[in-house]
Coordinates of C-alpha atoms in Angstrom, one line a residue:
X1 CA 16.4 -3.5 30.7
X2 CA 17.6 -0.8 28.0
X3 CA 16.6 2.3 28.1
X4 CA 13.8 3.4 25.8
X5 CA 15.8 5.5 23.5
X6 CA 18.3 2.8 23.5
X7 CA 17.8 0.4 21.0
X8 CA 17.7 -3.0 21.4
X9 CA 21.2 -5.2 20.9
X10 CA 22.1 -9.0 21.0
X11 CA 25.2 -10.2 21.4
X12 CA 26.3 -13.8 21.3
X13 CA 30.1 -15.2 21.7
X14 CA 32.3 -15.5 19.2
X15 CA 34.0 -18.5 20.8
X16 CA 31.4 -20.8 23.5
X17 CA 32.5 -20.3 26.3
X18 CA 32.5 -23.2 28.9
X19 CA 30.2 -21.8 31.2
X20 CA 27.5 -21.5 28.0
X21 CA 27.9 -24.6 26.7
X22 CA 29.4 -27.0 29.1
X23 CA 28.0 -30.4 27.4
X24 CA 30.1 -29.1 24.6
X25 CA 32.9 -29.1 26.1
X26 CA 32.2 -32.2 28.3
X27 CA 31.8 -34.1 24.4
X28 CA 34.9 -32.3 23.2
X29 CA 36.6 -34.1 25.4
X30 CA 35.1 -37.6 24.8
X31 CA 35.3 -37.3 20.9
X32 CA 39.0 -35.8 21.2
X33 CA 39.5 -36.7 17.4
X34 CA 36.1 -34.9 16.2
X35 CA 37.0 -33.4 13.0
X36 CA 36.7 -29.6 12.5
X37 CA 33.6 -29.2 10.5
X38 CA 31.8 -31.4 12.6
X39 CA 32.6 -28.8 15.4
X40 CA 31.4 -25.9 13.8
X41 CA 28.1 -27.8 12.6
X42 CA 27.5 -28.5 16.0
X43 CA 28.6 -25.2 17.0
X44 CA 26.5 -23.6 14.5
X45 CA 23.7 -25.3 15.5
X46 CA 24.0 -24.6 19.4
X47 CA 24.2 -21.2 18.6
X48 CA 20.7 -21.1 16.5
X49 CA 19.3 -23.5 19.0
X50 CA 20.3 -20.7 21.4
X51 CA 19.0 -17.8 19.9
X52 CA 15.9 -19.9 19.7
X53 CA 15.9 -20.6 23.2
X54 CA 17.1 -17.3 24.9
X55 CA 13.8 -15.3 25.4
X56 CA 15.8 -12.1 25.0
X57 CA 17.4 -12.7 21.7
X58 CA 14.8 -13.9 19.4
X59 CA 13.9 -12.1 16.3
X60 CA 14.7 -8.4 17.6
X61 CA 16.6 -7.7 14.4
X62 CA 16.5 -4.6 12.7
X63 CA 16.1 -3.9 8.4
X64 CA 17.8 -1.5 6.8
X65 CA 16.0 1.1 5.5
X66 CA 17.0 1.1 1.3
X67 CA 15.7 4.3 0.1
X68 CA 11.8 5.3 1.5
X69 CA 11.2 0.9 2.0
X70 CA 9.5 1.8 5.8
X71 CA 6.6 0.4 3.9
X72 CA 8.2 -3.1 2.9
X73 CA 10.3 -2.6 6.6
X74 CA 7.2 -2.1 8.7
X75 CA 5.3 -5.3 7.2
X76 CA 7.9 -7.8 7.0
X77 CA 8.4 -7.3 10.9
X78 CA 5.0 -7.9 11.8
X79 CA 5.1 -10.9 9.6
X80 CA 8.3 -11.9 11.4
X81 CA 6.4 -12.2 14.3
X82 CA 3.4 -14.0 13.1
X83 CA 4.1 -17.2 15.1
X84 CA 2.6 -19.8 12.9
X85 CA 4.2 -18.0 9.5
X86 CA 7.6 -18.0 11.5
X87 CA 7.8 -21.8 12.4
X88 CA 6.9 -22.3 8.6
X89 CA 10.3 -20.9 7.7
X90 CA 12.4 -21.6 10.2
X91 CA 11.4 -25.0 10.1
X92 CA 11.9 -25.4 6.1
X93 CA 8.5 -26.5 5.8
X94 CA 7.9 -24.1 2.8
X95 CA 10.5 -26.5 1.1
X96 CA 8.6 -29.5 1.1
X97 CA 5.6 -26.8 -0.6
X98 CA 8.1 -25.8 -3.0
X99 CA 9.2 -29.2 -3.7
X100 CA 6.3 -30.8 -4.9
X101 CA 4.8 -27.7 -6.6
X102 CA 8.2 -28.3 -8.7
X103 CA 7.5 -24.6 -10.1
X104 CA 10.4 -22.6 -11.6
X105 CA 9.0 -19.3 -9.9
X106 CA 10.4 -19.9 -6.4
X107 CA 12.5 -17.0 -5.7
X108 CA 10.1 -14.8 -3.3
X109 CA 9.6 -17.5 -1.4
X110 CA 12.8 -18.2 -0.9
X111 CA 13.9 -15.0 -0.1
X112 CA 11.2 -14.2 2.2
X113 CA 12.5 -17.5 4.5
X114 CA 15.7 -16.9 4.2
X115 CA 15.3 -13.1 5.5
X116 CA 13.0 -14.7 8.3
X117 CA 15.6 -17.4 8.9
X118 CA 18.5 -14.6 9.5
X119 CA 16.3 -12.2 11.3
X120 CA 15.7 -15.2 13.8
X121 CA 19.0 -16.9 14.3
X122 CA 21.1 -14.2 13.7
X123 CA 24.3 -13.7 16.1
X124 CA 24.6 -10.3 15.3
X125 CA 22.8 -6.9 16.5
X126 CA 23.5 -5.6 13.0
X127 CA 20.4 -4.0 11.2
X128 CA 19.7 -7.1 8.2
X129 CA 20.2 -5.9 4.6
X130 CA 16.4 -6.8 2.4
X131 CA 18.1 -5.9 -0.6
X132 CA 17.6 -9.3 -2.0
X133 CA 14.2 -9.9 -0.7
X134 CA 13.3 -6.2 -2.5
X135 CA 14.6 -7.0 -6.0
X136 CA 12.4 -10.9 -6.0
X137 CA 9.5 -8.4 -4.7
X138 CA 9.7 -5.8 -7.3
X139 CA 10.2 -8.9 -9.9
X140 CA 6.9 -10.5 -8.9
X141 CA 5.1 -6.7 -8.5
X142 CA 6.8 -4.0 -11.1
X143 CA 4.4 -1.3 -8.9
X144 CA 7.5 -1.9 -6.2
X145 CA 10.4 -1.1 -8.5
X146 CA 12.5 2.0 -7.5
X147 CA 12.6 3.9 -4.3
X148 CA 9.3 5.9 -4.2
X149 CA 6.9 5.5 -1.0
X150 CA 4.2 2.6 -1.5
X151 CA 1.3 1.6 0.7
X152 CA 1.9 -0.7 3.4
X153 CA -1.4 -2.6 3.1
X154 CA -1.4 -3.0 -0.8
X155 CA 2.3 -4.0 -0.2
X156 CA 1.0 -7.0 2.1
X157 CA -2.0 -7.5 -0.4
X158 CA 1.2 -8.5 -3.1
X159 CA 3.4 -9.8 -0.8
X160 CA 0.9 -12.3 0.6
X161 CA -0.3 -13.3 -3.1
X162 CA 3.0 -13.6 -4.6
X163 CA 4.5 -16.3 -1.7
X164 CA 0.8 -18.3 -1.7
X165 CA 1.3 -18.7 -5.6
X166 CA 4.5 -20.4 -4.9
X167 CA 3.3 -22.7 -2.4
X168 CA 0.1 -23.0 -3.3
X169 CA -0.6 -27.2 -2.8
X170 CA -2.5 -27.0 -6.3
X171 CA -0.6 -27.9 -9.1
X172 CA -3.2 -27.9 -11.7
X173 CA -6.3 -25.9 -11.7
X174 CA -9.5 -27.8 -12.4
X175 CA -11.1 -25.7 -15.3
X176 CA -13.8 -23.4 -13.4
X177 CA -17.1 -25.7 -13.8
X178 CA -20.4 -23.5 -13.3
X179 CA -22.2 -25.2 -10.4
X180 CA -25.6 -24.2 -8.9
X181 CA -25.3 -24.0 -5.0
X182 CA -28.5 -21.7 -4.6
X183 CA -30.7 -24.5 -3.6
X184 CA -28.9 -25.3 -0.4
X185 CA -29.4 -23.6 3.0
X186 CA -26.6 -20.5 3.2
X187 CA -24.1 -22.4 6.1
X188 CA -23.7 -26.1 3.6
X189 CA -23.5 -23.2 0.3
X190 CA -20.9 -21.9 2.4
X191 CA -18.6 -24.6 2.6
X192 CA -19.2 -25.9 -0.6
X193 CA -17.7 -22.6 -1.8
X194 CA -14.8 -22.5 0.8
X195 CA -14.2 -26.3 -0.7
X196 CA -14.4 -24.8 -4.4
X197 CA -12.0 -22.1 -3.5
X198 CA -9.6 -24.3 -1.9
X199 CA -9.4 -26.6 -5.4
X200 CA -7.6 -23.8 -6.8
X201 CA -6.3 -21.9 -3.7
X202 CA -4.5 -24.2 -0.7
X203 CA -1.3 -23.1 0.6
X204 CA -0.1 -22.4 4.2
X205 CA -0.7 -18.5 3.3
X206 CA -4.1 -19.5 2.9
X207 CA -4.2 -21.4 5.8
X208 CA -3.5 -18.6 7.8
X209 CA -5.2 -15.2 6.7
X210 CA -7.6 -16.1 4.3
X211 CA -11.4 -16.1 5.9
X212 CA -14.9 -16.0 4.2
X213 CA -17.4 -13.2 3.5
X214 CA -21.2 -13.6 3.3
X215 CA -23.1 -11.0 1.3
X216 CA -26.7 -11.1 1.4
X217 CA -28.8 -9.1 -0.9
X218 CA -32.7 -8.5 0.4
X219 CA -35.6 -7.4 -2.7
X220 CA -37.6 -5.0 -0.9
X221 CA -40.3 -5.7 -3.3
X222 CA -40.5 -9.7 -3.0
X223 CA -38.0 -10.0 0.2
X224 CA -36.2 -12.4 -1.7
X225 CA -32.8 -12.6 -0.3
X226 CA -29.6 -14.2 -2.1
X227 CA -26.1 -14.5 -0.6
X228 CA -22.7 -14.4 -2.1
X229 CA -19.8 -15.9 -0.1
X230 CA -16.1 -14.3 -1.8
X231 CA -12.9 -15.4 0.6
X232 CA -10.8 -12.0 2.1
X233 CA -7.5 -11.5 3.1
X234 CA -7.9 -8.7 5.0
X235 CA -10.9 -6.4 5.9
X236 CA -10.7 -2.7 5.1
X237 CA -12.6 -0.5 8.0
X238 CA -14.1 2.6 7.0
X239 CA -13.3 4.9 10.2
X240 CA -16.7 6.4 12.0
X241 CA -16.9 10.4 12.2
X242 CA -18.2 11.4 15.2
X243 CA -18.1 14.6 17.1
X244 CA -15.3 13.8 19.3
X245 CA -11.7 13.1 18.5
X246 CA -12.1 9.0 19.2
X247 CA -14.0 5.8 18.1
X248 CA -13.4 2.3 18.7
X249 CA -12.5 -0.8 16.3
X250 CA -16.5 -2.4 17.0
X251 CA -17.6 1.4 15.9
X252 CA -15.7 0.7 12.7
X253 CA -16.6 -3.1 12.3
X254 CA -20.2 -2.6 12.6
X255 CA -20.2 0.4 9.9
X256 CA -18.2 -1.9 7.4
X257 CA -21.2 -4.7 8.3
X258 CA -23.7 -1.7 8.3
X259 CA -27.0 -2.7 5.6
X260 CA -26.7 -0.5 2.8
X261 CA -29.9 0.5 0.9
X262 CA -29.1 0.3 -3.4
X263 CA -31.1 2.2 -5.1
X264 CA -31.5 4.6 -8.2
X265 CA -28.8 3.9 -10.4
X266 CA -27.4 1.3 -8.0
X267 CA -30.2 -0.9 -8.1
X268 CA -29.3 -5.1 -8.8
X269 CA -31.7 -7.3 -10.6
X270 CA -33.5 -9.2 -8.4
X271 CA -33.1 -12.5 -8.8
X272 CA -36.6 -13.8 -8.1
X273 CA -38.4 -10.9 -9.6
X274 CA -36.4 -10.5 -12.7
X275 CA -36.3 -7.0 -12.8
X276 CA -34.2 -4.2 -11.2
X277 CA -35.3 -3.7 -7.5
X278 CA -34.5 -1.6 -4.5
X279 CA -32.7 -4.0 -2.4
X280 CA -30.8 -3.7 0.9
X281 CA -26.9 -5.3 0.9
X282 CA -25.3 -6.5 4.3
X283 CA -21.8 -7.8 5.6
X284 CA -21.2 -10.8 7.6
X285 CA -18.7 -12.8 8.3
X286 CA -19.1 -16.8 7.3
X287 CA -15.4 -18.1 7.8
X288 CA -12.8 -16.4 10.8
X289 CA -9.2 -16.9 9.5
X290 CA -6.3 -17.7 11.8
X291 CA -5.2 -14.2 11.3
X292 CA -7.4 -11.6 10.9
X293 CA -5.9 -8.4 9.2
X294 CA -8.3 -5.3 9.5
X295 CA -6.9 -2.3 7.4
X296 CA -7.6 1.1 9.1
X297 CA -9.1 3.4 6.0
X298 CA -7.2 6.5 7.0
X299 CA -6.3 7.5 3.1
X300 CA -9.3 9.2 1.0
X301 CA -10.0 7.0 -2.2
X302 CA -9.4 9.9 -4.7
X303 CA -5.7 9.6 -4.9
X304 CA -5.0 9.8 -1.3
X305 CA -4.6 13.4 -1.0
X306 CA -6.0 13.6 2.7
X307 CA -5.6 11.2 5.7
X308 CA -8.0 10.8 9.0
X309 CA -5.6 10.9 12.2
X310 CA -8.6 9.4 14.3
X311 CA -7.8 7.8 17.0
X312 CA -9.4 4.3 17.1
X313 CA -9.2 2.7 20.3
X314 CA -8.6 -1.3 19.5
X315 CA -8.5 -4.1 22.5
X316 CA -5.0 -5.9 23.1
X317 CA -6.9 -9.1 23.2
X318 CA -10.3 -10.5 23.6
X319 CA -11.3 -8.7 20.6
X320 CA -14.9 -10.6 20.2
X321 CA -16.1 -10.5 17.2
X322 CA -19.0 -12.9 17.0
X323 CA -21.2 -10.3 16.7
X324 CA -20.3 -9.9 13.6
X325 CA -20.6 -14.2 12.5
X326 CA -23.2 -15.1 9.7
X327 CA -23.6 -18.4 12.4
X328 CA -24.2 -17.9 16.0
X329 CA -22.0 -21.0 17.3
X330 CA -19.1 -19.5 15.7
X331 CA -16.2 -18.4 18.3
X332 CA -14.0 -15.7 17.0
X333 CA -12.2 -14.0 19.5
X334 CA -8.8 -12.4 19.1
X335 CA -5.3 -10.9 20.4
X336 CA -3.2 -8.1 18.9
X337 CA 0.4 -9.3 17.9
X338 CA 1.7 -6.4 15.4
X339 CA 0.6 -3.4 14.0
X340 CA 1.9 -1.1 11.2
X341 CA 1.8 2.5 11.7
X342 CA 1.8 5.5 9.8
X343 CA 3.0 8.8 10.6
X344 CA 2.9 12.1 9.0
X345 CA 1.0 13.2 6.1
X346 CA -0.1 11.8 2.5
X347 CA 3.0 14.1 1.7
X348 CA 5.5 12.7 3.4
X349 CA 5.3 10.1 5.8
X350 CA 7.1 7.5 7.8
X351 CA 6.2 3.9 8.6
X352 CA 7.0 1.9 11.8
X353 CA 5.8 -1.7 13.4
X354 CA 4.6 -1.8 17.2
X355 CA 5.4 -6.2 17.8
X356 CA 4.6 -8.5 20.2
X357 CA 7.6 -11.0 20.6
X358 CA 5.7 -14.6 20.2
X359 CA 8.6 -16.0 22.3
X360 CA 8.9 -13.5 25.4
X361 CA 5.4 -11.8 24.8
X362 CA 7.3 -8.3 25.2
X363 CA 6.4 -5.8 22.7
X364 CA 9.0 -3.6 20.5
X365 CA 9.0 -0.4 18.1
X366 CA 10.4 -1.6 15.3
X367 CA 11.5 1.5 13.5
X368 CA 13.8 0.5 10.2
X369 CA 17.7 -0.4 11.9
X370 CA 16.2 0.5 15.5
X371 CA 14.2 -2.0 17.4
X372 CA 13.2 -0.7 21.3
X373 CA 11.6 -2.2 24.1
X374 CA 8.0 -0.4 24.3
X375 CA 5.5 -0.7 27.0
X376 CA 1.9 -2.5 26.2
X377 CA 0.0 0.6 26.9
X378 CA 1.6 2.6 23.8
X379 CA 0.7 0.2 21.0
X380 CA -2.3 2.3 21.0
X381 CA -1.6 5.5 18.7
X382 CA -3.7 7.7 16.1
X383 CA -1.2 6.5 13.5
X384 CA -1.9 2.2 13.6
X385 CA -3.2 1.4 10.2
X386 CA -2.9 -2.1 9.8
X387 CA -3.7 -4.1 12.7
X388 CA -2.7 -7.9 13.1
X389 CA -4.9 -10.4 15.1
X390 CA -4.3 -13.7 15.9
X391 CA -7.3 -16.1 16.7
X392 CA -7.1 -17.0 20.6
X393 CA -6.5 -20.8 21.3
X394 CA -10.2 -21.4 22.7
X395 CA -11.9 -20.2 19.8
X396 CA -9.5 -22.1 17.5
X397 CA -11.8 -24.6 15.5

C-alpha cells in the first residue's frame, strides 16, 4: 500500500508477459499465422479487460489541472465513479442514445465518454489531459469560457443538462397541453406529473439523478391545501447555525423541509378563497432518484462574498431519509460514494474530490494530477460541499 503522500500509480506491461496472460500465448501458438492486427486487437482488448478486472487499477487516473479547472476536475471524478453513469460509457450505451436521437449536437457527450473511457482503461499513470472535454463544455455553457474559478455545483447543474439534452430518448416534444390534475388524490397527481415530465425529459441522466418535489401550500383562513410537484436534480441544504461549531446532514434536511409561514408581502392567492391569504409552504419529497445530490449552502447568496466552514457531520451509508417522503411506504436509504470539497476562502480557493472506488470500495483524494489512497474516516471534513449518494440496493424500487 502507498504511502499517503505518495500518490497513487498504475503500471501495466508494455509487452504481456507469459505469466500475465498465459491463454495468450497458449493461442499464439495454435493460430501461428494470426496476422498482426488481430494481435494487437486482442492484445488491446486483454489489456482493457484487465484494467477492468484488476481491483487496483481501475479508474485511479488523475486530470490535469488547465488553469483554476479544480472545479470541472473535482466533479468529473465523482462522476467517474458513479457506477451506473460509468457502465453507460464504457459500455457505449450512450451510442445507441445518440444514434436514434440522430441530433447534430453530440459533441459533449462524446467527449464526456471518451474522457470516462480513458480514465478507466488507461495503461498509463499519466495525469489525463480534459482539454477537449473543456472546449465542448464551454461551447454548450459560454459562463465556462476562459480560466477564471467557477462553482462546482452550478458546473454539475450545466454539465448534467447539457449531456441529458443529447441523449434525451425524446425526439419531438409534444406541444405543452394544459391539463387539470387537481381533482386527483396528491400520490396518482404525482405520477401523472412525473409521466408528463418524462414526455419531454427521458434520458439515462434522468434516470439517474432526477427525483420529484412535493410542495404543499395550506390557507390558514380556509385550510385549503394545494400541492405542486417540480422534478430536482439536486437539493440545496441551507446549513443550521447553532451555538456549537457542528450540525448534522438531518439538521440541514429537516430545515430545507422546514414549513414556512408567507405572509405580508409574500402572501399567494388562495386557490379556494380567491383572495391573498396567509398560507404556510412545506417540502417533501414525492420521488427518491437513484442518485441523490445534496449541495451544502456554504456561499452567501449576495455574490458569494462569505462562506460557512461548519462542519456537518453526514453518515457513510444508511443515510435514511424517509422521514423526509410525501408517502410513508417509500424506502429511501442511501450510501456516500463521492464528495467535492472546497477549501479556502470565496477569495481564493481550491477544489478536491474524496471517491469511493465502485470496483475495490477503497476511497481516494483526488486532488487534480494526484490521486491518494485515503482512509474512510477522513471523507468527513468542514470543506465537503457537494455530497453524492447512491440509493442502497434494498430500497431500490
Amino acid at each position: 500500500m502507498p504511502s499517503m503522500r505518495q500518490s497513487y500509480t498504475v503500471t501495466v506491461p508494455e509487452e504481456p508477459p507469459a505469466a500475465a496472460f498465459p491463454f495468450l500465448k497458449q493461442e499464439i501458438r495454435r493460430k501461428g499465422s494470426m496476422s498482426g492486427s488481430v494481435l494487437v486487437s486482442t492484445f488491446v482488448g486483454l489489456l482493457i479487460n484487465q484494467a477492468k478486472n484488476s481491483k487496483s487499477a481501475q479508474g485511479l487516473v488523475g486530470l490535469k489541472n488547465l488553469g483554476n479547472t479544480c472545479f470541472m476536475n473535482s466533479i468529473l471524478q465523482c462522476l467517474s465513479n458513479t457506477h451506473s453513469l460509468r457502465d453507460y460509457c464504457l459500455h457505449n450505451s450512450h451510442r445507441r442514445d445518440l444514434n436514434n436521437n440522430s441530433r447534430t449536437n453530440t459533441a459533449l457527450m462524446e467527449e464526456f465518454a471518451k474522457l470516462i473511457q480513458t480514465m478507466w482503461t488507461s495503461s498509463s499513470s499519466e495525469a489525463v489531459s480534459p482539454s477537449e472535454f473543456k472546449t465542448q463544455i464551454q461551447r454548450y455553457a459560454p459562463r465556462f469560457v476562459g480560466y477564471n474559478q467557477q462553482d462546482a455545483q452550478e458546473f454539475l447543474r450545466f454539465l448534467l443538462d447539457g449531456l441529458h439534452n443529447e441523449v434525451n430518448r425524446v425526439t419531438v416534444r409534444p406541444r405543452g397541453a394544459v391539463e387539470d390534475f387537481d381533482h386527483l388524490p396528491d400520490e396518482e397527481k404525482g405520477k401523472k406529473m412525473w409521466n408528463k415530465y418524462l414526455e419531454r425529459e427521458d434520458s439515462k441522466i434522468v434516470d439517474l439523478f432526477v427525483g420529484q418535489l412535493k410542495s404543499s401550500l395550506t390557507c390558514s383562513h380556509c385550510g385549503f391545501c394545494s400541492t405542486v410537484f417540480d422534478p430536482f436534480w439536486d437539493l440545496s441544504l441551507p446549513i443550521t447555525k447553532k451555538g456549537y461549531g457542528e450540525v448534522s446532514l438531518m439538521d440541514c434536511m429537516r430545515l430545507f423541509t422546514k414549513e414556512d409561514v408567507l405572509d405580508g408581502d409574500e402572501k399567494p392567492t388562495c386557490y379556494r378563497c380567491k383572495a391573498r391569504r396567509r398560507c404556510t409552504k412545506k417540502f417533501t419529497i414525492q420521488k427518491f432518484p437513484k442518485i441523490l445530490v445534496l449541495h451544502l449552502k456554504r456561499f452567501s447568496e449576495a455574490r458569494r462574498t462569505s462562506k460557512l466552514s461548519t462542519f456537518v457531520n453526514f453518515p457513510m451509508k444508511d443515510l435514511d431519509l424517509r422521514e423526509f417522503a410525501s408517502e410513508n411506504s417509500i424506502n429511501a436509504v442511501y450510501s456516500l460514494y463521492a464528495v467535492s470539497n472546497h477549501s479556502g476562502t470565496t477569495m481564493g480557493g481550491h477544489y478536491t474530490a474524496y471517491c469511493r472506488n465502485p470496483s475495490s470500495g477503497e476511497w481516494y483524494t483526488f486532488n487534480d494530477s494526484r490521486v491518494t489512497p485515503m482512509s474512510s474516516s477522513q471523507v468527513r471534513s468542514s470543506d465537503a460541499y457537494v455530497l453524492f449518494y447512491e440509493l442502497a440496493a434494498s430500497s431500490r424500487m
